[in-house]
Amino acid sequence: MNNLSRKDLVLVSLMLFSLFFGAGNLIFPPFLGQAAGNATWVTMIGFFITAVGFPILGVIAVAKSSGLHNLASRVHPLFATVFTVLIYLSIGPGLGIPRAGSLPFEMAVRPFLPEGLISHGLALFIYTFVFFLVAYWLCLTPSKLVDRMGKILTPTLLILISAIFIASVFKPLGSYGEVTGSYIDSPFISGFLDGYMTMDTIAALNFGIVISLVIKSKGIKGEQAVVKNSVKAGIFAGGLLIIIYSMLAHLGATSGGRFGGTENGAQTLANVMLYIFGDAGAVLLAVIFTLACLTTCVGLITSCSQYFVTLSSKVSYKTWVRVLSLSSMVLANMGLTKILKVSVPVLDAIYPVAIVLIMLAMCDKFFKGNQIVYGVTIGITSCVSVIYALSNASINISVIENMVKWLPFYDRGLGWVLPALFGVGIGMCLNLVKDKVGNKGLLSEEEVS
């Protein structure tokens, strides 16, 4: 069989959507819309590139390469091991999973807890314990994820978000607000950088192998057929993401004139929900946040566990699920503020490398997996992105930073773009030189013989 049935394609696509759509995806578009105001749709174009385009390309790139490790090996075997482990740790138990566990509590539960009823620490522990217990149960049988997420969790989430948007039509919030902050001078670039915070491009490098395995479990044989169906599922899921992001951004933009500025997208959504639904809106918001984070958390635990099994056959998949669920629950109880403080510099360092690796994979027909092109391009990109990340983390590296801060858009976090393109050119030139030297060597041997 070469193609998924229409029903299976829809279910796999819904599963992929739910893997991507976590709390970050829920709060950034409305906050972006509120801040960007009349420039919302220019900003959203940039956001769509990094929050939808690159993640979908990442799923396809990993499917084409038969796994992230194989893709990263085109740079160097050592880089493949270090980068793959770093990706899985950062998006998994070290950052992504704990964030997914603590964020819905902090944003949608804590603000509405009756004062004095229970301490913050105990409330967070109870919430995260139940949250990760459910996630653990769902992850134990990955073969059932398509049915549980595609048939139940994701449709429920989509219906609830759509209900908010439809209700806002009958009870309008107002007109779009004024453009504020960085969106005044550079709405497109600001939206592009906002897409980083969803972490989906990095997550795609994890989820790609999960989607491939699910497609294979449906009877699809052959690498080309798996890639073809991954593309279809990716396009379907990407379309859904764009629709939902557009709804949320519109809600945020129309709330700007009524409520003014807020500190984050969760507050923006809370204002919208309370205005439209009254006190019941708080409960509805908590349910939406929990569902969004739960689906993403399940995908991350599953993909990380499947990867770590390949590192050591002595530890089973179920054991890894237990370890990751428990460790993530412990880290989630550190609190969202500490987790987010770590996340920004990590994303600044990893995200550009992930984007460039994905783009190289998508253009691989020109490079044919050439290690020189991959190595030089990723090496240069890594240097710039790490310097930028260290600088943003308030680490004093002024001497080193002076060497790269003149790069175009460096101050906006896009200083890696030109070096990456330069790296491709240098890599191709070095490869041509190598081929010419090799050919001369062969000619000399023939002349001697």
Coordinates of C-alpha atoms in Angstrom, one line a residue:
M1 CA 0.0 0.0 0.0
N2 CA 1.4 3.4 -1.0
N3 CA -1.2 5.8 0.3
L4 CA -3.1 6.3 3.5
S5 CA -6.8 6.0 3.4
R6 CA -8.6 9.4 3.6
K7 CA -9.7 8.6 7.2
D8 CA -6.2 7.6 8.3
L9 CA -4.7 10.6 6.6
V10 CA -7.1 12.9 8.6
L11 CA -6.3 11.1 11.8
V12 CA -2.5 11.3 11.3
S13 CA -2.8 14.9 10.4
L14 CA -4.9 15.7 13.5
M15 CA -2.3 13.9 15.6
L16 CA 0.5 15.9 14.1
F17 CA -1.4 19.1 14.7
S18 CA -1.9 18.2 18.3
L19 CA 1.7 17.3 18.8
F20 CA 2.7 20.8 17.7
F21 CA -0.2 22.8 19.3
G22 CA 0.8 23.3 22.9
A23 CA 0.3 26.2 25.3
G24 CA 2.9 28.3 23.6
N25 CA 1.0 28.1 20.4
L26 CA -2.1 29.1 22.2
I27 CA -0.7 32.2 24.0
F28 CA 1.7 33.7 21.4
P29 CA -0.8 34.5 18.5
P30 CA -3.3 36.5 20.7
F31 CA -0.5 38.4 22.4
L32 CA 1.1 39.1 19.0
G33 CA -2.2 40.3 17.7
Q34 CA -2.8 42.6 20.7
A35 CA 0.7 44.1 20.4
A36 CA 0.8 44.3 16.6
G37 CA -2.7 45.8 16.3
N38 CA -3.2 47.1 12.7
A39 CA 0.0 45.4 11.6
T40 CA -1.2 42.0 12.8
W41 CA -1.4 40.3 9.4
V42 CA 2.0 41.5 8.2
T43 CA 3.4 40.2 11.5
M44 CA 1.6 36.9 11.2
I45 CA 3.2 36.2 7.8
G46 CA 6.6 36.1 9.6
F47 CA 5.1 34.1 12.4
F48 CA 3.7 31.5 9.9
I49 CA 7.2 30.9 8.5
T50 CA 8.8 29.9 11.7
A51 CA 5.8 28.5 13.6
V52 CA 4.2 26.6 10.7
G53 CA 6.5 26.4 7.6
F54 CA 9.8 25.3 9.2
P55 CA 8.1 22.8 11.6
I56 CA 6.3 21.1 8.7
L57 CA 9.5 21.1 6.6
G58 CA 11.2 19.6 9.7
V59 CA 8.8 16.6 9.8
I60 CA 9.4 16.0 6.1
A61 CA 13.2 16.4 6.3
V62 CA 13.4 13.9 9.2
A63 CA 11.1 11.5 7.3
K64 CA 13.3 11.8 4.1
S65 CA 16.4 11.2 6.2
S66 CA 15.0 8.2 8.2
G67 CA 15.6 10.0 11.5
L68 CA 17.3 13.0 13.0
H69 CA 20.5 11.2 13.7
N70 CA 20.9 10.2 10.1
L71 CA 20.2 13.8 9.0
A72 CA 22.7 15.3 11.5
S73 CA 25.3 12.7 10.5
R74 CA 25.7 14.6 7.2
V75 CA 27.5 17.2 9.2
H76 CA 29.7 14.8 11.2
P77 CA 29.0 11.7 13.3
L78 CA 30.1 13.5 16.5
F79 CA 27.9 16.4 15.7
A80 CA 25.0 14.0 15.1
T81 CA 25.3 12.5 18.5
V82 CA 25.8 15.8 20.4
F83 CA 23.1 17.7 18.5
T84 CA 20.5 14.9 18.6
V85 CA 21.0 14.4 22.3
L86 CA 20.9 18.2 22.9
I87 CA 17.7 18.5 20.9
Y88 CA 15.9 15.7 22.7
L89 CA 17.0 16.9 26.1
S90 CA 16.1 20.5 25.5
I91 CA 12.7 19.9 23.9
G92 CA 12.1 17.0 26.2
P93 CA 12.8 16.5 29.9
G94 CA 15.2 19.4 30.2
L95 CA 12.8 22.2 29.1
G96 CA 9.9 21.4 26.7
I97 CA 8.0 18.8 28.8
P98 CA 8.3 20.6 32.2
R99 CA 7.2 23.8 30.5
A100 CA 4.2 22.0 29.0
G101 CA 3.3 20.7 32.5
S102 CA 3.6 23.9 34.4
L103 CA 2.4 26.5 31.9
P104 CA -1.3 25.6 31.9
F105 CA -1.3 25.7 35.7
E106 CA 0.4 29.1 35.9
M107 CA -1.6 30.6 33.1
A108 CA -5.1 29.1 33.4
V109 CA -5.5 27.6 36.9
R110 CA -3.5 29.6 39.4
P111 CA -5.1 33.0 38.7
F112 CA -8.6 31.6 39.4
L113 CA -7.8 29.6 42.6
P114 CA -9.7 31.0 45.6
E115 CA -7.2 33.0 47.8
G116 CA -6.1 31.1 50.9
L117 CA -7.7 27.8 49.8
I118 CA -4.4 26.0 49.1
S119 CA -0.7 27.0 48.9
H120 CA 0.8 27.6 45.4
G121 CA 3.4 24.9 45.8
L122 CA 0.9 22.2 46.9
A123 CA -1.6 23.2 44.2
L124 CA 1.1 23.0 41.5
F125 CA 2.2 19.6 42.7
I126 CA -1.3 18.2 42.7
Y127 CA -2.0 19.6 39.2
T128 CA 1.3 18.3 37.7
F129 CA 1.0 14.9 39.4
V130 CA -2.4 14.3 37.8
F131 CA -1.3 15.9 34.5
F132 CA 1.8 13.7 34.1
L133 CA -0.1 10.6 35.4
V134 CA -2.5 11.0 32.4
A135 CA 0.4 11.7 30.0
Y136 CA 2.2 8.6 31.3
W137 CA -0.9 6.4 30.7
L138 CA -1.3 7.8 27.1
C139 CA 2.4 7.3 26.3
L140 CA 2.5 3.6 27.4
T141 CA 0.8 2.5 24.2
P142 CA 2.1 4.7 21.3
S143 CA 0.2 2.6 18.8
K144 CA -3.1 4.0 20.2
L145 CA -2.0 7.6 20.0
V146 CA -3.6 8.2 16.6
D147 CA -7.0 7.0 17.8
R148 CA -6.8 8.8 21.2
M149 CA -5.4 12.0 19.9
G150 CA -6.8 12.1 16.4
K151 CA -10.3 11.0 17.3
I152 CA -10.8 12.5 20.8
L153 CA -8.3 15.0 22.2
T154 CA -7.6 17.1 19.0
P155 CA -11.2 17.4 17.8
T156 CA -12.2 18.5 21.3
L157 CA -9.5 21.2 21.3
L158 CA -10.4 22.4 17.8
I159 CA -14.1 22.6 18.7
L160 CA -13.4 24.6 21.9
I161 CA -11.1 27.1 20.1
S162 CA -13.6 27.5 17.2
A163 CA -16.4 28.1 19.7
I164 CA -14.5 31.0 21.2
F165 CA -14.0 32.6 17.7
I166 CA -17.6 32.0 16.7
A167 CA -18.8 33.5 20.0
S168 CA -16.7 36.6 19.4
V169 CA -18.5 37.2 16.2
F170 CA -21.8 37.5 18.1
K171 CA -20.2 39.4 20.9
P172 CA -17.5 41.6 19.2
L173 CA -14.6 42.7 21.2
G174 CA -14.0 45.8 19.1
S175 CA -11.6 47.1 16.4
Y176 CA -7.9 46.4 16.0
G177 CA -5.7 48.4 18.3
E178 CA -2.7 50.6 17.6
V179 CA 0.7 49.0 16.7
T180 CA 3.1 48.9 19.6
G181 CA 6.7 48.0 20.5
S182 CA 9.0 46.4 18.0
Y183 CA 6.0 45.8 15.7
I184 CA 6.0 49.5 14.7
D185 CA 9.3 49.4 12.8
S186 CA 9.6 45.7 11.9
P187 CA 6.4 43.7 12.2
F188 CA 7.5 41.0 9.8
I189 CA 10.8 40.3 11.6
S190 CA 9.2 40.5 15.0
G191 CA 6.6 37.9 13.9
F192 CA 9.4 35.7 12.5
L193 CA 11.2 35.8 15.8
D194 CA 8.0 35.3 17.8
G195 CA 7.6 32.0 16.0
Y196 CA 10.8 30.7 17.7
M197 CA 9.0 30.7 21.0
T198 CA 6.6 28.0 20.0
M199 CA 9.7 25.7 19.8
D200 CA 8.0 23.8 17.0
T201 CA 10.9 23.7 14.5
I202 CA 13.0 21.9 17.2
A203 CA 10.0 19.7 18.1
A204 CA 9.6 18.8 14.5
L205 CA 13.0 17.1 14.5
N206 CA 11.6 14.9 17.3
F207 CA 8.1 14.4 15.9
G208 CA 9.3 13.5 12.4
I209 CA 10.2 9.9 13.4
V210 CA 7.0 9.5 15.4
I211 CA 4.9 10.4 12.3
S212 CA 7.0 8.1 10.1
L213 CA 6.5 5.2 12.5
V214 CA 2.7 5.8 12.7
I215 CA 2.4 5.9 8.9
K216 CA 4.4 2.7 8.6
S217 CA 2.1 1.1 11.2
K218 CA -0.8 1.8 8.9
G219 CA 0.7 -0.5 6.3
I220 CA 2.7 2.0 4.2
K221 CA 5.8 0.4 2.8
G222 CA 8.9 2.0 1.2
E223 CA 10.7 5.3 2.0
Q224 CA 9.2 7.3 -0.8
A225 CA 5.7 6.3 0.2
V226 CA 6.3 7.3 3.8
V227 CA 7.8 10.6 2.8
K228 CA 4.9 11.3 0.4
N229 CA 2.3 10.6 3.1
S230 CA 4.3 12.7 5.6
V231 CA 4.1 15.6 3.2
K232 CA 0.3 15.2 2.9
A233 CA -0.1 15.0 6.7
G234 CA 2.2 18.0 7.1
I235 CA 0.3 20.1 4.7
F236 CA -3.0 19.2 6.3
A237 CA -1.7 19.9 9.8
G238 CA 0.0 23.1 8.7
G239 CA -3.3 24.4 7.2
L240 CA -5.1 23.7 10.5
L241 CA -2.3 25.6 12.4
I242 CA -2.6 28.6 10.1
I243 CA -6.4 28.7 10.6
I244 CA -6.2 28.4 14.4
Y245 CA -3.4 30.9 14.7
S246 CA -5.4 33.4 12.6
M247 CA -8.4 33.0 14.8
L248 CA -6.3 33.6 17.9
A249 CA -4.4 36.5 16.5
H250 CA -7.7 38.1 15.4
L251 CA -9.1 37.7 19.0
G252 CA -5.9 39.4 20.4
A253 CA -6.0 42.2 17.9
T254 CA -9.6 43.1 18.5
S255 CA -9.1 42.9 22.3
G256 CA -6.3 45.6 22.2
G257 CA -8.7 48.5 22.0
R258 CA -11.0 47.2 24.8
F259 CA -8.5 45.9 27.3
G260 CA -5.2 47.7 26.5
G261 CA -1.9 46.0 26.9
T262 CA -1.3 42.8 29.0
E263 CA 1.9 41.0 30.1
N264 CA 1.3 37.8 28.1
G265 CA -1.0 36.0 25.8
A266 CA -2.6 34.0 28.7
Q267 CA -3.9 37.3 30.2
T268 CA -5.1 38.4 26.8
L269 CA -7.1 35.1 26.4
A270 CA -8.4 35.3 30.0
N271 CA -9.7 38.8 29.3
V272 CA -11.4 37.6 26.1
M273 CA -12.9 34.6 27.7
L274 CA -14.3 36.5 30.7
Y275 CA -15.8 39.1 28.4
I276 CA -17.5 36.6 26.2
F277 CA -18.5 33.8 28.6
G278 CA -18.3 35.4 32.0
D279 CA -17.1 33.3 34.9
A280 CA -17.5 30.1 32.9
G281 CA -14.8 31.4 30.6
A282 CA -12.1 30.7 33.3
V283 CA -13.1 27.0 33.4
L284 CA -13.2 26.7 29.6
L285 CA -9.8 28.4 29.3
A286 CA -8.3 26.0 31.9
V287 CA -9.6 23.0 29.9
I288 CA -8.2 24.4 26.6
F289 CA -4.8 25.0 28.1
T290 CA -4.6 21.6 29.7
L291 CA -5.6 19.8 26.5
A292 CA -3.2 21.8 24.4
C293 CA -0.3 21.1 26.7
L294 CA -1.2 17.4 27.3
T295 CA -1.2 16.5 23.6
T296 CA 2.2 18.2 23.1
C297 CA 3.6 16.6 26.3
V298 CA 2.5 13.1 25.2
G299 CA 4.2 13.6 21.8
L300 CA 7.4 14.8 23.5
I301 CA 7.6 11.9 26.0
T302 CA 6.8 9.4 23.3
S303 CA 9.4 10.7 20.8
C304 CA 12.1 11.1 23.4
S305 CA 11.5 7.6 24.9
Q306 CA 11.7 6.1 21.4
Y307 CA 15.0 7.8 20.8
F308 CA 16.6 7.0 24.1
V309 CA 15.7 3.3 23.6
T310 CA 18.0 3.4 20.5
L311 CA 20.9 4.6 22.8
S312 CA 20.6 1.7 25.2
S313 CA 18.8 -1.6 24.6
K314 CA 19.0 -2.4 28.3
V315 CA 16.4 0.2 29.1
S316 CA 12.9 -0.4 27.7
Y317 CA 10.6 2.1 26.2
K318 CA 8.1 1.9 29.1
T319 CA 11.0 2.5 31.6
W320 CA 12.0 5.6 29.7
V321 CA 8.4 6.8 29.7
R322 CA 8.3 6.4 33.5
V323 CA 11.7 8.2 33.9
L324 CA 10.8 11.1 31.7
S325 CA 7.3 11.5 33.2
L326 CA 8.6 11.5 36.7
S327 CA 11.6 13.8 36.1
S328 CA 9.5 16.2 34.1
M329 CA 7.0 16.4 36.9
V330 CA 9.8 17.3 39.3
L331 CA 11.2 20.0 37.1
A332 CA 7.8 21.4 36.4
N333 CA 7.5 22.1 40.1
M334 CA 10.4 24.5 39.8
G335 CA 7.9 27.0 38.4
L336 CA 7.3 28.5 35.0
T337 CA 9.5 31.6 35.6
K338 CA 12.7 29.6 36.1
I339 CA 11.9 27.3 33.1
L340 CA 11.3 30.2 30.8
K341 CA 14.4 32.0 32.0
V342 CA 16.5 29.1 30.7
S343 CA 14.4 28.5 27.5
V344 CA 15.2 31.8 25.7
P345 CA 19.1 31.5 25.4
V346 CA 18.7 27.8 24.6
L347 CA 16.3 28.6 21.8
D348 CA 18.5 31.4 20.5
A349 CA 21.4 28.9 20.2
I350 CA 19.6 25.9 18.8
Y351 CA 16.8 27.3 16.6
P352 CA 19.0 28.8 13.8
V353 CA 21.0 25.5 13.6
A354 CA 17.8 23.5 13.3
I355 CA 16.4 25.8 10.6
V356 CA 19.5 25.7 8.5
L357 CA 19.8 21.9 8.9
I358 CA 16.2 21.5 7.7
M359 CA 16.7 23.8 4.7
L360 CA 19.9 21.9 3.7
A361 CA 17.9 18.6 3.9
M362 CA 15.2 20.0 1.7
C363 CA 17.7 21.2 -0.8
D364 CA 19.8 18.0 -0.6
K365 CA 19.5 17.2 -4.3
F366 CA 22.0 20.0 -4.9
F367 CA 24.4 18.8 -2.2
K368 CA 23.8 15.0 -2.2
G369 CA 24.6 14.8 1.5
N370 CA 28.0 16.4 1.0
Q371 CA 29.7 16.6 4.4
I372 CA 31.8 19.6 3.5
V373 CA 28.8 21.8 2.6
Y374 CA 26.8 20.6 5.6
G375 CA 29.8 20.9 8.0
V376 CA 30.9 24.4 7.0
T377 CA 27.4 25.8 6.9
I378 CA 26.3 24.4 10.2
G379 CA 29.7 25.3 11.8
I380 CA 29.4 29.0 10.8
T381 CA 25.7 29.2 11.8
S382 CA 26.4 27.6 15.2
C383 CA 29.2 30.1 16.0
V384 CA 26.9 33.1 15.3
S385 CA 23.9 31.7 17.1
V386 CA 25.8 30.6 20.2
I387 CA 27.5 34.1 20.5
Y388 CA 24.1 35.7 20.2
A389 CA 22.6 33.4 22.8
L390 CA 25.5 34.0 25.3
S391 CA 25.1 37.7 24.8
N392 CA 21.4 37.6 25.4
A393 CA 22.0 35.5 28.6
S394 CA 24.0 38.5 29.9
I395 CA 27.3 36.7 29.7
N396 CA 30.2 39.1 29.0
I397 CA 31.6 38.2 25.6
S398 CA 32.0 41.7 24.2
V399 CA 35.3 40.9 22.6
I400 CA 33.9 38.0 20.6
E401 CA 30.6 39.7 19.9
N402 CA 32.3 42.7 18.3
M403 CA 33.4 40.3 15.6
V404 CA 29.9 39.5 14.5
K405 CA 27.5 42.2 15.7
W406 CA 28.0 44.1 12.5
L407 CA 26.1 41.4 10.6
P408 CA 22.8 42.4 9.1
F409 CA 19.8 42.0 11.5
Y410 CA 22.1 40.7 14.2
D411 CA 20.5 42.9 16.8
R412 CA 17.1 41.4 15.8
G413 CA 18.3 37.8 16.2
L414 CA 18.8 37.1 12.5
G415 CA 22.5 37.6 12.3
W416 CA 22.9 34.0 11.3
V417 CA 21.1 34.2 8.0
L418 CA 23.9 35.8 5.9
P419 CA 26.7 33.6 7.4
A420 CA 24.6 30.5 6.7
L421 CA 24.3 31.4 3.0
F422 CA 28.0 32.3 3.0
G423 CA 28.7 28.9 4.5
V424 CA 26.8 27.1 1.7
G425 CA 28.8 29.0 -0.9
I426 CA 32.2 28.3 0.8
G427 CA 31.3 24.7 1.3
M428 CA 30.4 24.2 -2.4
C429 CA 33.6 26.0 -3.4
L430 CA 35.7 23.8 -1.1
N431 CA 34.0 20.7 -2.5
L432 CA 34.8 21.8 -6.1
V433 CA 38.5 22.3 -5.1
K434 CA 38.5 18.8 -3.5
D435 CA 37.0 17.2 -6.6
K436 CA 39.6 18.9 -8.9
V437 CA 42.5 17.9 -6.7
G438 CA 41.1 14.3 -6.6
N439 CA 40.7 14.2 -10.3
K440 CA 44.3 15.4 -10.8
G441 CA 45.5 12.7 -8.5
L442 CA 43.7 10.1 -10.6
L443 CA 45.2 11.5 -13.8
S444 CA 48.7 11.3 -12.3
E445 CA 48.2 7.7 -11.3
E446 CA 47.0 6.9 -14.8
E447 CA 50.0 8.6 -16.4
V448 CA 52.4 6.7 -14.1
S449 CA 50.8 3.4 -15.1

